[in-house]
Amino acid sequence: MKQRSGSRILTGTRIRERRLALSRRQADVARAAGISAAYLNLIEHNRRPVGDHLVLRLAAALEVSAAELAEGREEAQIAALREAAVRLPDDVAPELDQAPELLARFPGWAAALIATARRADALERQLVTLSDRMRQDPYLLTTLHEVLSAVTSVRSTASILAEGGEIPPDWRQRFHANLDADSLRLSNTAQALVAYLDSFDTQDAIFTPQEEVEAWLAAGAPPVEEAGDLASDAARALARVHLRRLEDERAALPDAVLAVAAEDPDPLRMAARLRQPLDLVMRRLAVLKPAGFESAGLLVCDGSGALILRRPAPGFPLPRPGDACPLWPLFQALAAPQTAIARLVEAPSGRRFRTLSLATRLQPMGTDGPVLTQAQMLILPEDPGSSGRPDLLIGPACRICPRADCVARREPSILATA
């Protein structure tokens, strides 16, 4: 069996490196494998194919397993090397075609490079999570404020005691008591803060009631009392609200009716034929995911632009709650209530999505009450065969978006921009 040229290069080079490591002469190895020294020289310089039987004989002669010389075992490592090279700055241009040779001649260095690249990628993801969380997590901000308050109080009391002079015994006792209480408060708060930061070990960590509810919905919305994702009372209360709404919407638009109507890929025509509000049809499509809408996602925001529900679509860049890309059509819909806005968008990965956005307004307290605005965006994969230019180049939140030339950027990204 002949090997592909890429693997043949690897096999020949590995044979040579193994022979040199053993300080063996070509003639000796060739004799042991039953071939001429000239033929082995051609193999080692990747000028002749190496069949399976010959690999076995050479492996025996070189005192190594055939798997160490056989083709195919490096494919994943070569892919990892090339992936690491792609992530380098533009002014660094490694020889991608030499990745197989590097892996074959210096497997240890290649493994070190792959491990370093993967470690850097993991640290970058963790940095994104930490930076995003530290900027907007209300619990973290409150805790840091508590730490600063306790430090300031301890410092103030200690300064008074250190100034010397006569302090009445009752006041001295009061200062000592305050110092003890503030130092205890500082210690407890610092311990809680450390424990909280220690939980930032993955990008999928859950911190807020909204994220608990979203994880619960992703798990299929099991009974609230049995749902492990709903760890807080606030999350369970939100989940019950979602359940009531889901039941009401299912009653208004049953699963069987929606499944038949979903044969039409256009949600607007679907809503017109069903004589149902478009926002209801969009939400039901994202929940039921009938045929043709299996990869549907949904984003919902209130009138302030804050995301209040995220049902992810595969490959669509979602940030943590509280931040988002200003170019999302979801926010354009807020400026044009009751008008459906269809856009073809492209993520930084190059994946494209069809989006349909709609904003609605309600006055639950009558004409004397406030006007509540809510917008939602249905996210669907690009139609197969579509080749049109995207309407918008979008991303996640500005802080974690790699697009360097975005005109809507609000703040610099912590990621290396391309």
Coordinates of C-alpha atoms in Angstrom, one line a residue:
M1 CA 0.0 0.0 0.0
K2 CA 1.4 3.4 -1.0
Q3 CA 1.1 6.3 1.3
R4 CA 0.1 9.9 0.5
S5 CA 3.0 12.2 -0.1
G6 CA 2.4 14.3 3.1
S7 CA 2.6 11.1 5.2
R8 CA 5.5 9.7 3.2
I9 CA 7.5 12.8 4.1
L10 CA 6.8 12.2 7.7
T11 CA 7.6 8.5 7.6
G12 CA 10.9 8.9 5.8
T13 CA 12.0 11.7 8.1
R14 CA 11.0 9.7 11.1
I15 CA 13.0 6.7 10.0
R16 CA 16.1 8.8 9.5
E17 CA 15.7 10.6 12.9
R18 CA 15.2 7.3 14.7
R19 CA 18.3 5.7 13.0
L20 CA 20.5 8.7 13.9
A21 CA 19.2 8.6 17.4
L22 CA 20.4 5.0 17.7
S23 CA 23.7 5.9 15.9
R24 CA 23.1 3.2 13.4
R25 CA 24.6 3.1 9.9
Q26 CA 22.3 3.1 6.9
A27 CA 23.9 -0.1 5.6
D28 CA 23.2 -1.9 8.9
V29 CA 19.5 -0.9 9.1
A30 CA 19.0 -1.6 5.4
R31 CA 20.5 -5.1 5.7
A32 CA 18.3 -5.8 8.7
A33 CA 15.2 -4.7 6.8
G34 CA 16.1 -6.7 3.7
I35 CA 16.6 -3.7 1.4
S36 CA 19.6 -1.9 -0.1
A37 CA 21.3 1.0 1.6
A38 CA 20.7 3.1 -1.6
Y39 CA 16.9 2.4 -1.4
L40 CA 16.9 3.3 2.4
N41 CA 18.7 6.5 1.5
L42 CA 15.9 7.4 -1.0
I43 CA 13.3 6.6 1.6
E44 CA 14.9 8.7 4.3
H45 CA 15.0 11.6 1.8
N46 CA 11.3 11.1 1.0
R47 CA 11.9 10.0 -2.6
R48 CA 10.3 6.6 -2.3
P49 CA 7.0 5.3 -0.8
V50 CA 7.0 3.1 2.2
G51 CA 4.6 0.2 2.2
D52 CA 3.1 -1.4 5.3
H53 CA 5.3 -4.5 5.2
L54 CA 8.4 -2.4 4.8
V55 CA 7.4 -0.2 7.7
L56 CA 7.1 -3.3 9.9
R57 CA 10.6 -4.5 8.9
L58 CA 12.2 -1.1 9.4
A59 CA 10.4 -0.7 12.8
A60 CA 11.9 -4.0 13.9
A61 CA 15.3 -3.0 12.7
L62 CA 15.1 0.4 14.5
E63 CA 13.6 -1.2 17.7
V64 CA 10.5 0.9 17.6
S65 CA 6.8 0.2 17.2
A66 CA 5.4 0.4 13.7
A67 CA 2.9 2.9 14.9
E68 CA 5.8 5.3 15.6
L69 CA 6.6 5.2 11.9
A70 CA 3.2 4.6 10.3
E71 CA 1.2 7.2 8.5
G72 CA -1.8 9.2 9.9
R73 CA -0.9 9.6 13.5
E74 CA 0.3 13.2 13.2
E75 CA -2.7 14.6 11.3
A76 CA -4.3 16.1 14.4
Q77 CA -0.9 17.5 15.5
I78 CA -0.2 19.0 12.1
A79 CA -3.6 20.6 12.2
A80 CA -2.9 22.0 15.7
L81 CA 0.5 23.4 14.5
R82 CA -1.2 25.2 11.6
E83 CA -3.9 26.5 13.9
A84 CA -1.3 27.9 16.2
A85 CA 0.4 29.6 13.2
V86 CA -2.8 31.2 12.0
R87 CA -3.2 32.9 15.4
L88 CA 0.2 34.6 15.2
P89 CA 0.6 38.4 14.3
D90 CA 0.7 39.3 10.6
D91 CA 4.4 40.1 10.7
V92 CA 5.2 36.5 11.8
A93 CA 4.9 34.1 8.9
P94 CA 5.9 30.5 9.8
E95 CA 6.4 28.0 6.9
L96 CA 3.1 26.1 7.1
D97 CA 4.2 23.6 4.5
Q98 CA 7.1 22.6 6.8
A99 CA 4.8 21.6 9.7
P100 CA 5.0 17.9 8.9
E101 CA 8.8 18.1 8.7
L102 CA 9.0 20.0 12.1
L103 CA 6.7 17.4 13.7
A104 CA 8.8 14.5 12.4
R105 CA 12.2 15.9 13.2
F106 CA 11.5 17.6 16.4
P107 CA 8.4 16.0 18.0
G108 CA 9.2 17.3 21.4
W109 CA 9.4 20.9 20.3
A110 CA 6.3 20.5 18.2
A111 CA 4.4 19.1 21.2
A112 CA 5.7 22.1 23.3
L113 CA 4.5 24.5 20.7
I114 CA 1.1 23.0 20.4
A115 CA 0.7 22.9 24.2
T116 CA 1.8 26.5 24.5
A117 CA -0.7 27.6 21.8
R118 CA -3.5 25.7 23.5
R119 CA -2.6 27.2 26.9
A120 CA -2.5 30.7 25.4
D121 CA -5.9 30.1 23.8
A122 CA -7.4 28.9 27.1
L123 CA -5.9 31.9 29.0
E124 CA -7.3 34.3 26.4
R125 CA -10.8 32.8 26.8
Q126 CA -10.4 33.0 30.6
L127 CA -9.3 36.6 30.3
V128 CA -12.3 37.5 28.2
T129 CA -14.6 36.0 30.9
L130 CA -12.9 37.7 33.7
S131 CA -12.7 41.1 32.0
D132 CA -16.3 40.9 30.9
R133 CA -17.5 39.9 34.4
M134 CA -15.4 42.4 36.3
R135 CA -16.8 45.3 34.2
Q136 CA -20.5 44.5 34.7
D137 CA -21.1 42.0 37.5
P138 CA -23.2 43.8 40.2
Y139 CA -22.1 41.3 42.8
L140 CA -18.4 41.8 42.1
L141 CA -18.7 45.6 42.0
T142 CA -20.6 45.6 45.3
T143 CA -18.1 43.3 46.9
L144 CA -15.1 45.4 45.7
H145 CA -16.8 48.5 47.1
E146 CA -17.3 46.7 50.4
V147 CA -13.6 45.8 50.5
L148 CA -12.5 49.4 49.9
S149 CA -15.0 50.7 52.5
A150 CA -13.6 48.3 55.1
V151 CA -10.0 49.1 54.3
T152 CA -10.7 52.8 54.5
S153 CA -12.4 52.4 57.9
V154 CA -9.6 50.3 59.3
R155 CA -7.0 52.8 58.0
S156 CA -8.9 55.7 59.6
T157 CA -9.2 54.1 63.0
A158 CA -5.6 52.9 63.0
S159 CA -4.4 56.4 62.2
I160 CA -6.3 57.9 65.1
L161 CA -4.8 55.3 67.5
A162 CA -1.3 55.8 66.0
E163 CA -1.3 59.5 66.4
G164 CA -0.7 59.2 70.2
G165 CA -1.9 61.7 72.7
E166 CA -4.3 61.2 75.4
I167 CA -7.5 59.3 74.4
P168 CA -10.1 58.7 77.1
P169 CA -10.4 55.0 78.0
D170 CA -14.0 54.7 76.8
W171 CA -13.1 56.2 73.4
R172 CA -10.1 54.0 73.1
Q173 CA -12.2 51.0 73.8
R174 CA -14.7 52.1 71.2
F175 CA -11.9 52.5 68.6
H176 CA -10.6 49.1 69.4
A177 CA -14.1 47.6 69.0
N178 CA -14.5 49.4 65.6
L179 CA -11.1 48.2 64.5
D180 CA -12.0 44.6 65.4
A181 CA -15.4 44.8 63.7
D182 CA -14.0 46.4 60.5
S183 CA -11.1 43.9 60.2
L184 CA -13.5 41.0 60.6
R185 CA -15.8 42.5 57.9
L186 CA -12.8 42.9 55.7
S187 CA -11.6 39.4 56.2
N188 CA -15.0 37.9 55.5
T189 CA -15.6 40.0 52.4
A190 CA -12.1 39.2 51.1
Q191 CA -12.7 35.4 51.6
A192 CA -16.0 35.6 49.8
L193 CA -14.4 37.6 46.9
V194 CA -11.6 35.0 46.5
A195 CA -14.1 32.2 46.5
Y196 CA -16.2 34.0 43.9
L197 CA -13.2 34.7 41.7
D198 CA -12.1 31.0 42.0
S199 CA -15.4 30.1 40.3
F200 CA -14.3 31.8 37.1
D201 CA -12.8 28.6 35.7
T202 CA -14.9 28.3 32.6
Q203 CA -16.7 30.5 30.1
D204 CA -19.8 28.5 30.8
A205 CA -19.9 29.5 34.5
I206 CA -23.3 30.8 35.7
F207 CA -23.5 33.8 37.9
T208 CA -26.9 35.6 37.6
P209 CA -30.5 34.5 37.8
Q210 CA -31.0 35.2 34.2
E211 CA -28.1 32.9 33.2
E212 CA -29.6 30.2 35.5
V213 CA -32.9 30.5 33.7
E214 CA -31.2 30.4 30.3
A215 CA -29.4 27.2 31.3
W216 CA -32.7 25.7 32.6
L217 CA -34.4 26.5 29.2
A218 CA -31.5 25.0 27.3
A219 CA -32.0 21.8 29.4
G220 CA -35.6 21.6 28.2
A221 CA -37.3 23.5 31.1
P222 CA -37.6 20.6 33.5
P223 CA -39.9 21.0 36.6
V224 CA -38.7 24.0 38.6
E225 CA -38.5 22.0 41.9
E226 CA -36.2 19.4 40.3
A227 CA -34.0 21.7 38.1
G228 CA -30.4 21.8 39.3
D229 CA -29.7 24.8 37.1
L230 CA -32.1 27.0 39.2
A231 CA -29.9 27.5 42.3
S232 CA -31.4 30.8 43.5
D233 CA -34.9 31.9 44.6
A234 CA -34.8 34.7 42.0
A235 CA -34.0 32.3 39.2
R236 CA -36.9 30.0 40.3
A237 CA -39.3 32.9 40.3
L238 CA -38.2 33.9 36.8
A239 CA -38.5 30.4 35.6
R240 CA -42.1 30.2 36.8
V241 CA -42.9 33.4 34.9
H242 CA -41.3 31.8 31.8
L243 CA -43.3 28.6 32.3
R244 CA -46.6 30.5 32.5
R245 CA -45.8 32.5 29.3
L246 CA -44.7 29.3 27.5
E247 CA -48.0 27.6 28.4
D248 CA -50.0 30.7 27.3
E249 CA -48.2 30.9 24.0
R250 CA -48.5 27.1 23.4
A251 CA -52.3 27.4 23.9
A252 CA -52.5 30.3 21.5
L253 CA -50.4 28.6 18.9
P254 CA -50.3 24.8 19.4
D255 CA -47.3 22.7 18.4
A256 CA -49.1 20.8 15.7
V257 CA -50.4 23.9 14.0
L258 CA -47.0 25.6 14.1
A259 CA -45.2 22.5 12.7
V260 CA -47.5 22.4 9.7
A261 CA -47.2 26.2 9.1
A262 CA -43.4 26.0 9.4
E263 CA -43.3 24.4 6.0
D264 CA -43.1 28.0 4.7
P265 CA -39.6 29.3 5.6
D266 CA -40.9 32.9 5.8
P267 CA -42.1 33.8 9.4
L268 CA -44.0 36.8 8.1
R269 CA -46.1 34.8 5.7
M270 CA -46.5 32.2 8.4
A271 CA -47.9 34.7 10.8
A272 CA -50.2 36.1 8.2
R273 CA -51.6 32.7 7.3
L274 CA -52.0 31.7 11.0
R275 CA -53.5 35.2 11.8
Q276 CA -51.2 35.4 14.8
P277 CA -48.8 38.2 15.9
L278 CA -45.4 37.9 14.3
D279 CA -43.6 38.2 17.7
L280 CA -45.6 35.2 18.9
V281 CA -44.7 33.1 15.9
M282 CA -41.0 34.1 16.3
R283 CA -40.9 33.0 19.9
R284 CA -42.7 29.7 19.2
L285 CA -40.3 28.9 16.4
A286 CA -37.3 29.4 18.7
V287 CA -38.9 27.2 21.3
L288 CA -40.4 24.4 19.2
K289 CA -37.7 24.3 16.5
P290 CA -39.8 22.6 13.9
A291 CA -38.4 21.1 10.7
G292 CA -36.4 23.8 8.9
F293 CA -35.9 25.8 12.1
E294 CA -33.8 23.3 14.1
S295 CA -31.0 25.8 14.5
A296 CA -33.1 28.8 15.4
G297 CA -32.0 31.2 18.1
L298 CA -33.7 34.1 19.8
L299 CA -32.6 37.3 21.5
V300 CA -34.9 39.5 23.4
C301 CA -34.2 43.0 24.8
D302 CA -36.2 45.6 26.7
G303 CA -36.5 49.3 25.7
S304 CA -33.1 50.1 27.3
G305 CA -31.4 47.6 25.1
A306 CA -30.5 45.2 27.9
L307 CA -30.8 41.6 26.9
I308 CA -33.4 39.8 29.0
L309 CA -33.4 36.4 27.2
R310 CA -30.9 34.6 25.1
R311 CA -31.6 31.4 23.2
P312 CA -28.4 30.7 21.4
A313 CA -28.1 29.7 17.7
P314 CA -25.1 27.5 16.9
G315 CA -22.2 29.7 15.9
F316 CA -23.8 33.0 16.7
P317 CA -21.6 35.2 18.9
L318 CA -23.5 35.8 22.2
P319 CA -22.0 37.9 25.0
R320 CA -22.8 37.8 28.7
P321 CA -26.0 39.5 29.7
G322 CA -25.7 43.3 29.9
D323 CA -23.6 43.9 26.8
A324 CA -24.0 43.3 23.1
C325 CA -22.9 44.3 19.6
P326 CA -24.4 47.8 18.8
L327 CA -24.9 46.7 15.2
W328 CA -27.3 43.9 15.9
P329 CA -30.6 44.4 14.0
L330 CA -32.3 43.8 17.4
F331 CA -31.5 47.3 18.4
Q332 CA -32.5 48.8 15.0
A333 CA -35.9 47.4 15.6
L334 CA -36.3 49.5 18.7
A335 CA -36.3 52.6 16.6
A336 CA -39.1 51.2 14.3
P337 CA -41.7 49.4 16.4
Q338 CA -44.1 47.0 14.7
T339 CA -41.8 46.9 11.6
A340 CA -40.2 43.6 10.7
I341 CA -36.5 44.1 9.8
A342 CA -34.7 41.3 7.9
R343 CA -30.9 41.3 7.7
L344 CA -28.2 39.0 6.6
V345 CA -25.3 39.2 9.1
E346 CA -21.8 37.8 9.3
A347 CA -20.0 36.8 12.5
P348 CA -16.2 37.2 13.0
S349 CA -15.9 33.5 12.2
G350 CA -17.3 34.1 8.7
R351 CA -20.5 32.3 9.4
R352 CA -23.6 34.0 8.1
F353 CA -27.1 34.2 9.6
R354 CA -30.5 35.4 8.6
T355 CA -32.1 37.6 11.2
L356 CA -35.7 38.8 11.6
S357 CA -36.2 41.5 14.2
L358 CA -39.4 43.1 15.6
A359 CA -40.1 45.6 18.4
T360 CA -43.5 45.9 20.1
R361 CA -44.9 48.4 22.5
L362 CA -47.3 47.8 25.4
Q363 CA -49.1 49.9 27.9
P364 CA -50.1 47.5 30.7
M365 CA -51.3 50.3 33.0
G366 CA -53.4 52.0 30.4
T367 CA -52.9 55.5 28.9
D368 CA -51.7 56.9 32.2
G369 CA -48.9 54.4 32.6
P370 CA -45.5 54.0 31.0
V371 CA -45.0 52.6 27.5
L372 CA -43.0 49.4 27.5
T373 CA -40.9 48.5 24.5
Q374 CA -39.5 45.1 23.8
A375 CA -37.6 43.8 20.8
Q376 CA -36.7 40.3 19.7
M377 CA -34.5 38.9 17.0
L378 CA -35.0 35.4 15.4
I379 CA -31.7 34.0 14.3
L380 CA -31.5 31.4 11.5
P381 CA -28.7 29.9 9.4
E382 CA -28.0 31.4 6.0
D383 CA -30.0 29.8 3.2
P384 CA -27.9 27.1 1.4
G385 CA -26.5 28.4 -1.9
S386 CA -26.8 32.1 -0.9
S387 CA -23.9 34.2 -2.1
G388 CA -25.1 37.7 -1.4
R389 CA -23.0 40.2 0.6
P390 CA -24.0 40.5 4.3
D391 CA -25.9 43.6 5.3
L392 CA -23.9 43.8 8.6
L393 CA -20.7 42.6 10.0
I394 CA -21.5 41.9 13.6
G395 CA -19.7 40.4 16.6
P396 CA -20.2 39.8 20.4
A397 CA -19.7 42.7 22.8
C398 CA -17.1 45.3 21.8
R399 CA -14.7 44.3 24.6
I400 CA -14.4 40.8 23.2
C401 CA -14.8 41.4 19.5
P402 CA -11.8 41.0 17.2
R403 CA -13.0 43.4 14.5
A404 CA -10.5 46.2 14.4
D405 CA -12.2 48.5 11.9
C406 CA -15.8 48.5 13.2
V407 CA -17.2 52.0 13.0
A408 CA -19.6 51.2 15.9
R409 CA -16.9 50.2 18.4
R410 CA -17.6 51.7 21.8
E411 CA -14.4 50.6 23.5
P412 CA -11.1 48.8 22.7
S413 CA -11.1 45.1 22.6
I414 CA -8.9 43.0 24.9
L415 CA -8.3 40.6 22.1
A416 CA -5.5 40.9 19.5
T417 CA -7.2 42.5 16.5
A418 CA -6.7 41.4 12.9

